[in-house]
Coordinates of N, CA and C and ligand atoms in Angstrom, one line a residue:
M29 N 16.5 -6.1 -17.6 CA 16.5 -5.7 -16.1 C 15.5 -6.5 -15.3
T30 N 15.9 -6.9 -14.1 CA 15.0 -7.7 -13.3 C 13.9 -6.8 -12.6
E31 N 12.9 -7.5 -12.1 CA 11.8 -6.8 -11.4 C 12.4 -6.1 -10.2
D32 N 13.4 -6.8 -9.5 CA 14.1 -6.2 -8.3 C 14.7 -4.9 -8.7
E33 N 15.4 -4.9 -9.8 CA 16.1 -3.7 -10.2 C 15.1 -2.6 -10.6
Q34 N 14.0 -2.9 -11.1 CA 13.0 -1.9 -11.5 C 12.4 -1.3 -10.1
K35 N 12.2 -2.2 -9.1 CA 11.7 -1.7 -7.8 C 12.7 -0.8 -7.2
Q36 N 14.0 -1.1 -7.3 CA 15.1 -0.3 -6.8 C 15.2 1.0 -7.4
M37 N 15.0 1.1 -8.8 CA 15.0 2.4 -9.5 C 13.9 3.3 -9.0
A38 N 12.7 2.7 -8.9 CA 11.5 3.5 -8.5 C 11.7 4.0 -7.0
A39 N 12.2 3.1 -6.2 CA 12.5 3.5 -4.8 C 13.5 4.7 -4.7
A40 N 14.6 4.6 -5.5 CA 15.6 5.6 -5.5 C 15.0 7.0 -6.0
A41 N 14.2 6.9 -7.0 CA 13.6 8.1 -7.5 C 12.7 8.8 -6.5
A42 N 12.0 7.9 -5.7 CA 11.0 8.4 -4.7 C 11.8 9.1 -3.5
V43 N 12.9 8.5 -3.2 CA 13.6 9.0 -2.0 C 14.2 10.3 -2.2
E44 N 14.4 10.7 -3.5 CA 14.9 12.1 -3.8 C 13.9 13.1 -3.3
H45 N 12.6 12.8 -3.1 CA 11.6 13.7 -2.7 C 11.6 14.1 -1.2
I46 N 12.4 13.3 -0.5 CA 12.5 13.5 0.9 C 13.5 14.6 1.3
K47 N 13.1 15.5 2.1 CA 13.9 16.6 2.5 C 14.1 16.7 4.0
D48 N 15.1 17.4 4.4 CA 15.4 17.6 5.9 C 14.1 18.1 6.5
G49 N 13.8 17.6 7.7 CA 12.7 18.2 8.5 C 11.4 17.5 8.2
M50 N 11.3 16.7 7.3 CA 10.0 16.1 6.9 C 9.6 15.0 7.9
V51 N 8.2 14.8 8.0 CA 7.7 13.6 8.6 C 7.3 12.7 7.4
V52 N 7.8 11.5 7.4 CA 7.7 10.6 6.2 C 7.0 9.3 6.6
G53 N 5.9 9.0 5.9 CA 5.2 7.7 6.1 C 6.0 6.7 5.3
L54 N 6.3 5.6 5.9 CA 7.1 4.5 5.3 C 6.2 3.3 5.0
G55 N 6.0 2.9 3.7 CA 5.1 1.9 3.3 C 5.7 0.5 3.7
T56 N 5.0 -0.5 3.2 CA 5.2 -1.9 3.6 C 5.4 -2.8 2.3
G57 N 6.2 -3.8 2.3 CA 6.4 -4.7 1.2 C 7.8 -4.7 0.7
S58 N 8.1 -5.5 -0.3 CA 9.5 -5.6 -0.8 C 10.0 -4.3 -1.5
T59 N 9.1 -3.6 -2.2 CA 9.5 -2.3 -2.8 C 9.8 -1.3 -1.8
A60 N 8.8 -1.2 -0.9 CA 8.9 -0.2 0.2 C 10.2 -0.5 1.0
A61 N 10.5 -1.8 1.2 CA 11.7 -2.1 2.0 C 13.0 -1.6 1.4
K62 N 13.0 -1.6 0.1 CA 14.1 -1.1 -0.7 C 14.2 0.5 -0.4
M63 N 13.1 1.1 -0.4 CA 13.0 2.5 -0.2 C 13.4 2.8 1.3
V64 N 13.1 2.0 2.3 CA 13.4 2.2 3.6 C 15.0 2.1 3.8
D65 N 15.5 1.1 3.1 CA 17.0 0.9 3.1 C 17.7 2.2 2.6
L66 N 17.1 2.8 1.5 CA 17.7 4.0 1.0 C 17.5 5.2 1.9
V67 N 16.4 5.2 2.6 CA 16.2 6.3 3.6 C 17.2 6.1 4.7
G68 N 17.4 4.9 5.1 CA 18.3 4.6 6.2 C 19.7 5.1 5.9
A69 N 20.1 4.9 4.6 CA 21.5 5.3 4.1 C 21.6 6.8 4.2
R70 N 20.4 7.5 3.8 CA 20.5 9.0 3.8 C 20.5 9.5 5.2
V71 N 19.8 8.8 6.1 CA 19.8 9.2 7.5 C 21.3 9.1 8.1
K72 N 21.9 8.0 7.7 CA 23.3 7.9 8.2 C 24.2 9.0 7.7
D73 N 23.9 9.5 6.5 CA 24.6 10.6 5.9 C 24.1 12.0 6.4
G74 N 23.2 12.0 7.4 CA 22.8 13.3 8.0 C 21.4 13.7 7.8
L75 N 20.6 13.0 6.9 CA 19.2 13.5 6.7 C 18.5 13.4 8.0
D76 N 17.7 14.5 8.3 CA 17.0 14.7 9.5 C 15.5 14.6 9.3
I77 N 15.0 13.4 9.5 CA 13.5 13.2 9.3 C 13.0 12.3 10.5
I78 N 11.6 12.4 10.6 CA 10.9 11.5 11.5 C 10.0 10.6 10.6
A79 N 9.9 9.3 11.0 CA 9.2 8.4 10.2 C 8.0 7.8 10.8
V80 N 6.9 7.6 10.1 CA 5.7 6.9 10.6 C 5.6 5.6 9.8
P81 N 5.9 4.5 10.4 CA 5.8 3.2 9.6 C 4.4 2.7 9.5
T82 N 4.1 1.9 8.4 CA 2.8 1.4 8.2 C 2.6 0.0 8.6
S83 N 3.6 -0.6 9.3 CA 3.5 -2.0 9.7 C 4.6 -2.2 10.8
E84 N 4.4 -3.2 11.5 CA 5.4 -3.6 12.5 C 6.7 -4.0 11.8
A85 N 6.6 -4.7 10.7 CA 7.8 -5.1 9.9 C 8.6 -3.9 9.5
T86 N 8.0 -2.9 8.9 CA 8.6 -1.7 8.5 C 9.2 -0.9 9.6
A87 N 8.5 -0.9 10.8 CA 9.0 -0.2 12.0 C 10.3 -0.8 12.5
A88 N 10.3 -2.2 12.5 CA 11.5 -2.9 12.9 C 12.7 -2.6 12.0
Q89 N 12.4 -2.6 10.6 CA 13.4 -2.3 9.7 C 14.0 -0.9 9.9
A90 N 13.1 0.1 10.0 CA 13.5 1.5 10.1 C 14.3 1.7 11.3
R91 N 13.8 1.1 12.5 CA 14.6 1.3 13.7 C 16.0 0.7 13.6
G92 N 16.1 -0.5 12.9 CA 17.4 -1.1 12.7 C 18.3 -0.3 12.0
L93 N 17.8 0.6 11.1 CA 18.6 1.4 10.3 C 18.9 2.8 10.9
G94 N 18.4 3.0 12.1 CA 18.7 4.2 12.8 C 17.7 5.4 12.4
I95 N 16.7 5.0 11.8 CA 15.6 6.0 11.4 C 14.8 6.3 12.7
K96 N 14.5 7.6 13.0 CA 13.6 7.9 14.1 C 12.2 7.6 13.8
V97 N 11.6 6.7 14.6 CA 10.3 6.1 14.3 C 9.3 6.7 15.4
V98 N 8.2 7.2 14.9 CA 7.1 7.6 15.9 C 5.8 7.0 15.5
G99 N 4.9 7.1 16.4 CA 3.5 6.6 16.1 C 2.7 7.8 15.6
L100 N 1.5 7.5 15.0 CA 0.6 8.5 14.5 C 0.2 9.6 15.5
D101 N 0.1 9.2 16.7 CA -0.3 10.2 17.7 C 0.7 11.2 18.1
E102 N 2.0 10.9 17.6 CA 3.1 11.8 18.0 C 3.4 12.9 16.9
V103 N 2.6 12.9 15.8 CA 2.9 13.9 14.7 C 1.6 14.6 14.4
S104 N 1.7 15.8 14.0 CA 0.5 16.5 13.6 C 0.3 16.5 12.1
V105 N 1.4 16.3 11.4 CA 1.3 16.2 9.9 C 2.2 15.2 9.4
I106 N 1.9 14.6 8.3 CA 2.7 13.7 7.5 C 3.0 14.4 6.2
D107 N 4.2 14.7 5.9 CA 4.5 15.5 4.7 C 4.4 14.6 3.4
L108 N 4.9 13.4 3.6 CA 5.1 12.5 2.4 C 5.0 11.1 2.8
T109 N 4.2 10.3 2.1 CA 4.3 8.8 2.3 C 4.7 8.1 1.0
I110 N 5.6 7.2 1.1 CA 6.1 6.4 0.0 C 5.7 5.0 0.2
D111 N 5.0 4.4 -0.8 CA 4.6 3.0 -0.6 C 4.5 2.3 -1.9
G112 N 4.5 0.9 -1.8 CA 4.4 0.1 -3.0 C 2.9 -0.1 -3.4
T113 N 2.7 -1.0 -4.3 CA 1.4 -1.3 -4.7 C 1.3 -2.7 -5.4
D114 N 0.2 -3.3 -5.4 CA 0.0 -4.6 -6.2 C -0.5 -4.3 -7.6
E115 N -1.3 -3.3 -7.8 CA -1.7 -2.9 -9.1 C -1.9 -1.4 -9.1
V116 N -1.7 -0.8 -10.3 CA -2.1 0.6 -10.5 C -2.7 0.7 -11.9
D117 N -3.8 1.4 -12.0 CA -4.4 1.6 -13.3 C -4.2 3.0 -13.9
P118 N -4.6 3.2 -15.1 CA -4.3 4.6 -15.7 C -4.9 5.8 -14.9
Q119 N -5.9 5.5 -14.1 CA -6.5 6.6 -13.3 C -5.7 6.7 -11.9
M120 N -4.6 6.0 -11.8 CA -3.8 6.0 -10.6 C -4.6 5.4 -9.4
R121 N -5.6 4.5 -9.7 CA -6.3 3.8 -8.6 C -5.4 2.5 -8.3
L122 N -5.4 2.2 -7.1 CA -4.5 1.1 -6.6 C -5.2 -0.1 -6.0
I123 N -4.7 -1.3 -6.2 CA -5.0 -2.4 -5.2 C -3.8 -2.6 -4.4
K124 N -4.0 -2.5 -3.1 CA -2.9 -2.8 -2.2 C -3.3 -3.8 -1.1
G125 N -2.4 -4.3 -0.3 CA -2.7 -5.2 0.7 C -2.1 -6.6 0.5
G126 N -1.4 -6.8 -0.6 CA -0.7 -8.1 -0.8 C 0.1 -8.5 0.4
G127 N 0.6 -7.5 1.1 CA 1.3 -7.9 2.4 C 0.5 -7.8 3.6
G128 N -0.8 -7.5 3.4 CA -1.7 -7.5 4.5 C -1.7 -6.3 5.4
A129 N -1.0 -5.2 4.9 CA -0.8 -4.0 5.7 C -1.7 -2.8 5.3
H130 N -2.6 -3.1 4.3 CA -3.3 -1.9 3.7 C -4.1 -1.1 4.7
L131 N -4.5 -1.6 5.8 CA -5.3 -0.8 6.8 C -4.4 0.4 7.3
R132 N -3.3 0.0 7.9 CA -2.4 1.1 8.4 C -1.9 1.9 7.2
E133 N -1.6 1.3 6.1 CA -1.1 2.0 4.9 C -2.1 3.1 4.5
K134 N -3.4 2.7 4.4 CA -4.4 3.7 4.0 C -4.5 4.8 5.0
I135 N -4.5 4.4 6.3 CA -4.7 5.5 7.3 C -3.5 6.5 7.1
V136 N -2.3 6.0 7.1 CA -1.1 6.9 7.0 C -1.2 7.7 5.7
A137 N -1.5 7.0 4.5 CA -1.6 7.8 3.3 C -2.7 8.8 3.4
S138 N -3.8 8.5 4.0 CA -4.9 9.5 4.0 C -4.5 10.7 4.8
L139 N -3.6 10.6 5.7 CA -3.2 11.7 6.6 C -2.0 12.4 6.0
S140 N -1.5 12.1 4.8 CA -0.3 12.6 4.3 C -0.6 13.7 3.2
D141 N 0.2 14.7 3.2 CA 0.1 15.7 2.2 C 0.3 15.2 0.8
K142 N 1.2 14.2 0.7 CA 1.5 13.6 -0.6 C 1.8 12.1 -0.5
M143 N 1.2 11.4 -1.5 CA 1.6 9.9 -1.5 C 2.3 9.6 -2.8
I144 N 3.5 9.0 -2.7 CA 4.2 8.6 -3.9 C 4.1 7.0 -3.9
V145 N 3.8 6.5 -5.0 CA 3.6 5.0 -5.2 C 4.8 4.6 -6.0
I146 N 5.4 3.5 -5.6 CA 6.6 2.9 -6.3 C 6.3 1.5 -6.7
A147 N 6.7 1.1 -7.9 CA 6.5 -0.2 -8.3 C 7.3 -0.6 -9.5
E148 N 7.4 -1.9 -9.8 CA 8.0 -2.3 -11.0 C 6.9 -2.3 -12.1
N149 N 7.4 -2.5 -13.3 CA 6.6 -2.2 -14.6 C 5.3 -3.1 -14.6
K150 N 5.4 -4.4 -14.1 CA 4.3 -5.3 -14.2 C 3.1 -4.9 -13.4
K151 N 3.3 -4.0 -12.5 CA 2.1 -3.5 -11.6 C 1.2 -2.6 -12.3
M152 N 1.6 -2.1 -13.5 CA 0.7 -1.2 -14.2 C -0.2 -2.1 -15.0
V153 N -1.5 -1.8 -14.9 CA -2.6 -2.6 -15.5 C -3.6 -1.7 -16.2
D154 N -4.3 -2.2 -17.2 CA -5.3 -1.4 -17.9 C -6.5 -1.4 -17.0
Q155 N -6.8 -2.5 -16.3 CA -7.9 -2.6 -15.5 C -7.6 -3.3 -14.2
L156 N -8.1 -2.8 -13.0 CA -7.8 -3.5 -11.7 C -8.5 -4.8 -11.6
G157 N -8.0 -5.7 -10.9 CA -8.8 -6.9 -10.5 C -8.1 -8.3 -10.7
A158 N -7.1 -8.3 -11.6 CA -6.4 -9.6 -11.7 C -5.7 -10.0 -10.4
F159 N -5.2 -9.0 -9.6 CA -4.8 -9.3 -8.3 C -6.0 -9.3 -7.4
K160 N -6.0 -10.4 -6.5 CA -7.1 -10.5 -5.6 C -7.2 -9.4 -4.6
L161 N -8.3 -8.8 -4.6 CA -8.5 -7.6 -3.7 C -8.5 -8.0 -2.2
P162 N -7.5 -7.5 -1.4 CA -7.5 -7.9 0.0 C -8.5 -7.0 0.8
V163 N -9.3 -7.7 1.6 CA -10.3 -7.0 2.5 C -10.0 -7.4 3.9
E164 N -9.7 -6.5 4.8 CA -9.4 -6.8 6.2 C -10.8 -6.8 6.9
V165 N -11.0 -7.9 7.6 CA -12.3 -8.0 8.3 C -12.1 -8.5 9.8
I166 N -13.0 -8.1 10.6 CA -12.9 -8.6 12.0 C -13.2 -10.1 12.0
P167 N -12.4 -10.9 12.8 CA -12.6 -12.3 12.8 C -14.1 -12.8 13.0
F168 N -14.8 -12.1 14.0 CA -16.2 -12.5 14.3 C -17.0 -12.5 13.0
A169 N -16.8 -11.6 12.1 CA -17.6 -11.5 10.9 C -17.2 -12.3 9.7
S170 N -16.0 -12.9 9.8 CA -15.4 -13.4 8.5 C -16.3 -14.4 7.8
G171 N -16.9 -15.4 8.5 CA -17.7 -16.4 7.8 C -18.9 -15.8 7.2
A172 N -19.5 -14.9 8.0 CA -20.8 -14.2 7.4 C -20.4 -13.3 6.2
L173 N -19.2 -12.8 6.1 CA -18.9 -11.9 5.0 C -18.6 -12.6 3.7
L174 N -18.2 -13.9 3.8 CA -17.9 -14.6 2.5 C -19.0 -14.6 1.5
P175 N -20.3 -14.9 1.9 CA -21.3 -14.9 0.8 C -21.6 -13.5 0.4
K176 N -21.3 -12.5 1.2 CA -21.5 -11.1 0.8 C -20.5 -10.7 -0.3
M177 N -19.3 -11.2 -0.2 CA -18.3 -11.0 -1.2 C -18.7 -11.7 -2.5
E178 N -19.2 -12.9 -2.3 CA -19.6 -13.7 -3.5 C -20.7 -12.9 -4.3
A179 N -21.6 -12.3 -3.5 CA -22.7 -11.6 -4.1 C -22.2 -10.4 -4.9
L180 N -21.0 -9.9 -4.6 CA -20.4 -8.8 -5.3 C -19.7 -9.2 -6.6
G181 N -19.7 -10.6 -6.8 CA -19.1 -11.1 -8.0 C -17.6 -11.6 -7.8
A182 N -17.2 -11.8 -6.5 CA -15.8 -12.2 -6.2 C -15.9 -13.7 -5.8
E183 N -14.7 -14.3 -5.9 CA -14.5 -15.6 -5.3 C -13.6 -15.3 -4.1
P184 N -14.2 -15.4 -2.9 CA -13.5 -15.0 -1.7 C -12.8 -16.1 -1.0
A185 N -11.6 -15.8 -0.4 CA -10.9 -16.9 0.4 C -10.2 -16.2 1.6
I186 N -10.4 -16.8 2.7 CA -9.7 -16.3 3.9 C -8.1 -16.5 3.7
R187 N -7.3 -15.5 3.8 CA -5.9 -15.7 3.7 C -5.3 -16.6 4.8
M188 N -4.5 -17.5 4.4 CA -3.9 -18.4 5.3 C -2.4 -18.1 5.5
N189 N -1.9 -18.5 6.7 CA -0.5 -18.5 7.0 C -0.1 -19.9 7.4
G190 N 0.2 -20.8 6.5 CA 0.3 -22.2 6.8 C -1.0 -22.7 7.2
D191 N -1.2 -23.3 8.3 CA -2.5 -24.0 8.7 C -3.4 -23.0 9.4
E192 N -2.9 -21.8 9.7 CA -3.7 -20.9 10.5 C -4.1 -19.7 9.6
P193 N -5.2 -19.0 9.9 CA -5.5 -17.8 9.2 C -4.4 -16.7 9.4
F194 N -4.1 -16.0 8.3 CA -3.2 -14.9 8.4 C -3.8 -13.9 9.4
R195 N -3.0 -13.3 10.3 CA -3.5 -12.2 11.2 C -2.7 -10.9 10.8
T196 N -3.4 -9.9 10.7 CA -2.9 -8.6 10.4 C -2.2 -8.0 11.7
D197 N -1.5 -6.8 11.5 CA -0.9 -6.2 12.7 C -2.0 -5.8 13.7
E198 N -3.3 -5.6 13.2 CA -4.4 -5.3 14.1 C -5.1 -6.5 14.6
N199 N -4.6 -7.7 14.3 CA -5.1 -9.0 14.7 C -6.4 -9.3 14.0
N200 N -6.6 -8.7 12.8 CA -7.8 -9.1 12.1 C -7.4 -10.2 11.0
L201 N -8.5 -10.5 10.3 CA -8.3 -11.5 9.1 C -8.3 -10.8 7.8
I202 N -7.8 -11.4 6.8 CA -7.9 -10.9 5.4 C -8.8 -11.9 4.6
I203 N -9.7 -11.3 3.9 CA -10.4 -12.1 2.8 C -9.9 -11.6 1.5
D204 N -9.2 -12.5 0.7 CA -8.8 -12.1 -0.6 C -9.9 -12.4 -1.6
C205 N -10.3 -11.4 -2.4 CA -11.5 -11.5 -3.2 C -11.0 -11.5 -4.7
A206 N -11.1 -12.6 -5.3 CA -10.8 -12.8 -6.7 C -11.9 -12.3 -7.6
F207 N -11.7 -11.1 -8.2 CA -12.7 -10.5 -9.1 C -12.5 -10.8 -10.6
G208 N -11.2 -11.1 -10.9 CA -10.8 -11.2 -12.2 C -10.6 -9.7 -12.8
K209 N -11.8 -9.0 -13.0 CA -11.8 -7.6 -13.5 C -12.7 -6.8 -12.5
I210 N -12.3 -5.7 -12.1 CA -13.2 -4.8 -11.3 C -13.6 -3.8 -12.3
E211 N -14.9 -3.8 -12.7 CA -15.5 -2.9 -13.7 C -15.6 -1.5 -13.1
D212 N -16.0 -1.4 -11.9 CA -16.3 -0.1 -11.2 C -15.7 -0.1 -9.8
P213 N -14.4 0.3 -9.8 CA -13.7 0.2 -8.5 C -14.4 1.1 -7.4
E214 N -14.9 2.3 -7.8 CA -15.5 3.2 -6.9 C -16.7 2.5 -6.2
A215 N -17.5 1.9 -7.0 CA -18.7 1.3 -6.5 C -18.3 0.1 -5.5
I216 N -17.4 -0.7 -5.9 CA -17.0 -1.8 -5.1 C -16.4 -1.3 -3.8
A217 N -15.6 -0.2 -3.9 CA -14.9 0.4 -2.7 C -16.1 0.9 -1.7
L218 N -17.1 1.6 -2.3 CA -18.1 2.1 -1.4 C -18.9 1.0 -0.8
T219 N -19.3 0.0 -1.6 CA -20.0 -1.1 -1.1 C -19.3 -1.8 0.1
L220 N -18.0 -2.1 -0.1 CA -17.2 -2.8 0.9 C -17.1 -1.9 2.2
S221 N -16.9 -0.6 1.9 CA -16.7 0.3 3.1 C -18.0 0.3 4.0
L222 N -19.1 0.1 3.4 CA -20.4 0.2 4.1 C -20.8 -1.2 4.8
M223 N -20.0 -2.2 4.5 CA -20.4 -3.6 5.1 C -19.9 -3.7 6.5
P224 N -20.8 -3.9 7.4 CA -20.4 -4.0 8.8 C -19.5 -5.3 8.9
G225 N -18.4 -5.2 9.7 CA -17.4 -6.2 9.8 C -16.2 -6.1 8.9
V226 N -16.4 -5.3 7.8 CA -15.2 -4.9 7.0 C -14.5 -3.8 7.7
V227 N -13.2 -4.0 7.9 CA -12.4 -2.9 8.5 C -11.8 -2.0 7.4
E228 N -11.2 -2.6 6.4 CA -10.7 -1.8 5.3 C -10.4 -2.7 4.1
H229 N -10.7 -2.2 2.9 CA -10.4 -2.9 1.7 C -9.1 -2.3 1.1
G230 N -8.6 -3.0 0.1 CA -7.3 -2.6 -0.5 C -7.4 -1.7 -1.7
L231 N -8.6 -1.1 -2.0 CA -8.7 -0.2 -3.1 C -8.3 1.2 -2.6
F232 N -7.3 1.8 -3.2 CA -6.9 3.2 -2.9 C -7.3 4.0 -4.0
I233 N -8.3 4.8 -3.8 CA -8.9 5.7 -4.9 C -8.6 7.1 -4.6
D234 N -8.1 7.8 -5.5 CA -7.8 9.3 -5.4 C -6.8 9.5 -4.2
M235 N -5.9 8.6 -4.0 CA -4.9 8.8 -2.9 C -3.5 9.0 -3.5
A236 N -3.2 8.4 -4.6 CA -1.8 8.5 -5.1 C -1.7 9.9 -5.8
D237 N -0.6 10.6 -5.4 CA -0.3 11.9 -6.1 C 0.7 11.7 -7.2
L238 N 1.7 10.8 -7.0 CA 2.7 10.6 -8.0 C 3.0 9.1 -8.0
V239 N 3.1 8.5 -9.2 CA 3.4 7.1 -9.4 C 4.7 7.0 -10.1
L240 N 5.6 6.3 -9.5 CA 7.0 6.1 -10.1 C 7.1 4.6 -10.4
I241 N 7.3 4.3 -11.7 CA 7.4 2.9 -12.2 C 8.7 2.7 -12.8
G242 N 9.4 1.7 -12.2 CA 10.7 1.3 -12.8 C 10.5 0.5 -14.0
T243 N 11.2 0.8 -15.1 CA 11.0 0.1 -16.4 C 12.4 0.0 -17.0
D244 N 12.5 -0.8 -18.0 CA 13.7 -1.0 -18.7 C 14.2 0.3 -19.4
E245 N 13.3 1.2 -19.6 CA 13.6 2.5 -20.2 C 13.8 3.6 -19.2
G246 N 13.9 3.2 -17.9 CA 14.1 4.2 -16.9 C 12.8 4.3 -16.0
V247 N 12.8 5.4 -15.2 CA 11.6 5.5 -14.3 C 10.6 6.3 -15.0
K248 N 9.3 5.7 -15.1 CA 8.2 6.5 -15.7 C 7.4 7.1 -14.5
S249 N 7.0 8.4 -14.8 CA 6.4 9.1 -13.7 C 5.0 9.6 -14.2
F250 N 4.0 9.4 -13.3 CA 2.7 9.8 -13.5 C 2.2 10.6 -12.4
E251 N 1.7 11.8 -12.8 CA 1.3 12.8 -11.7 C -0.2 13.0 -11.7
K252 N -0.8 13.1 -10.6 CA -2.2 13.4 -10.4 C -2.6 14.7 -11.1
A253 N -3.6 14.7 -12.0 CA -4.0 16.0 -12.5 C -4.6 16.9 -11.5
E254 N -4.3 18.1 -11.5 CA -4.8 19.1 -10.4 C -6.2 19.4 -10.6
Ligands
5RP323 C1 1.4 -4.4 1.6 C2 1.2 -3.7 0.3 C3 2.4 -3.6 -0.7 O1 2.8 -2.3 -0.9 C4 2.1 -4.3 -1.9 O2 1.7 -5.7 -1.6 C5 3.3 -4.4 -2.8 O3 4.3 -5.2 -2.3 P1 5.6 -5.5 -3.0 O4 6.4 -4.2 -3.1 O5 6.3 -6.5 -2.2 O6 5.3 -6.1 -4.4 O7 0.2 -3.1 -0.1 O8 0.2 -4.4 2.2

């Protein structure tokens, strides 16, 4: 089975959790895009939902599929958010932001009653950190923050888009931090959160309620312990 098929399986399993009347957070990335396509198909078949997208790209996709899209200020509750991930460890801690959308993704997930994470098999890791941790920073601070990231044990690099620095939907920059292994994700998350100039990092801790992984043996499901 290809990685694309695994993503599709996980997306299909997640979409089954969406019910009429829900406000649904729509994630960003290639796996989330498959999920949005499936939501669009269900909306065409009569599913009645409102969606809060986590990026301009997802908003455009959802609108194109006829899904009703609103901003965060237009809803009082988000019932369920479905999003992809770059890594997930056995404690259901995530690294996100490969697509540069983790700021809005984290805001939407944090306001959701439930977060379902969908991914292909290779995203499951024993320890976080092989994927470079994305950190969104304000442009003014980016140069000054590079040595701070180094002091944390990372090799930092400003993400590029061709010859220009990559810009997020909030017009910020991303510093990708190569840690290799992150021994203490909670400590790194806290340290980064307290750094002036850091807008948001890609560590999602204690946010995922259900992880659905597409594998050759079917969809594996991991639920947060109560
Ligand atoms: C975007 C994200 C994505 O969810 C993450 O990068 C996974 O993407 P993909 O499904 O394309 O592998 O966090 O900011």
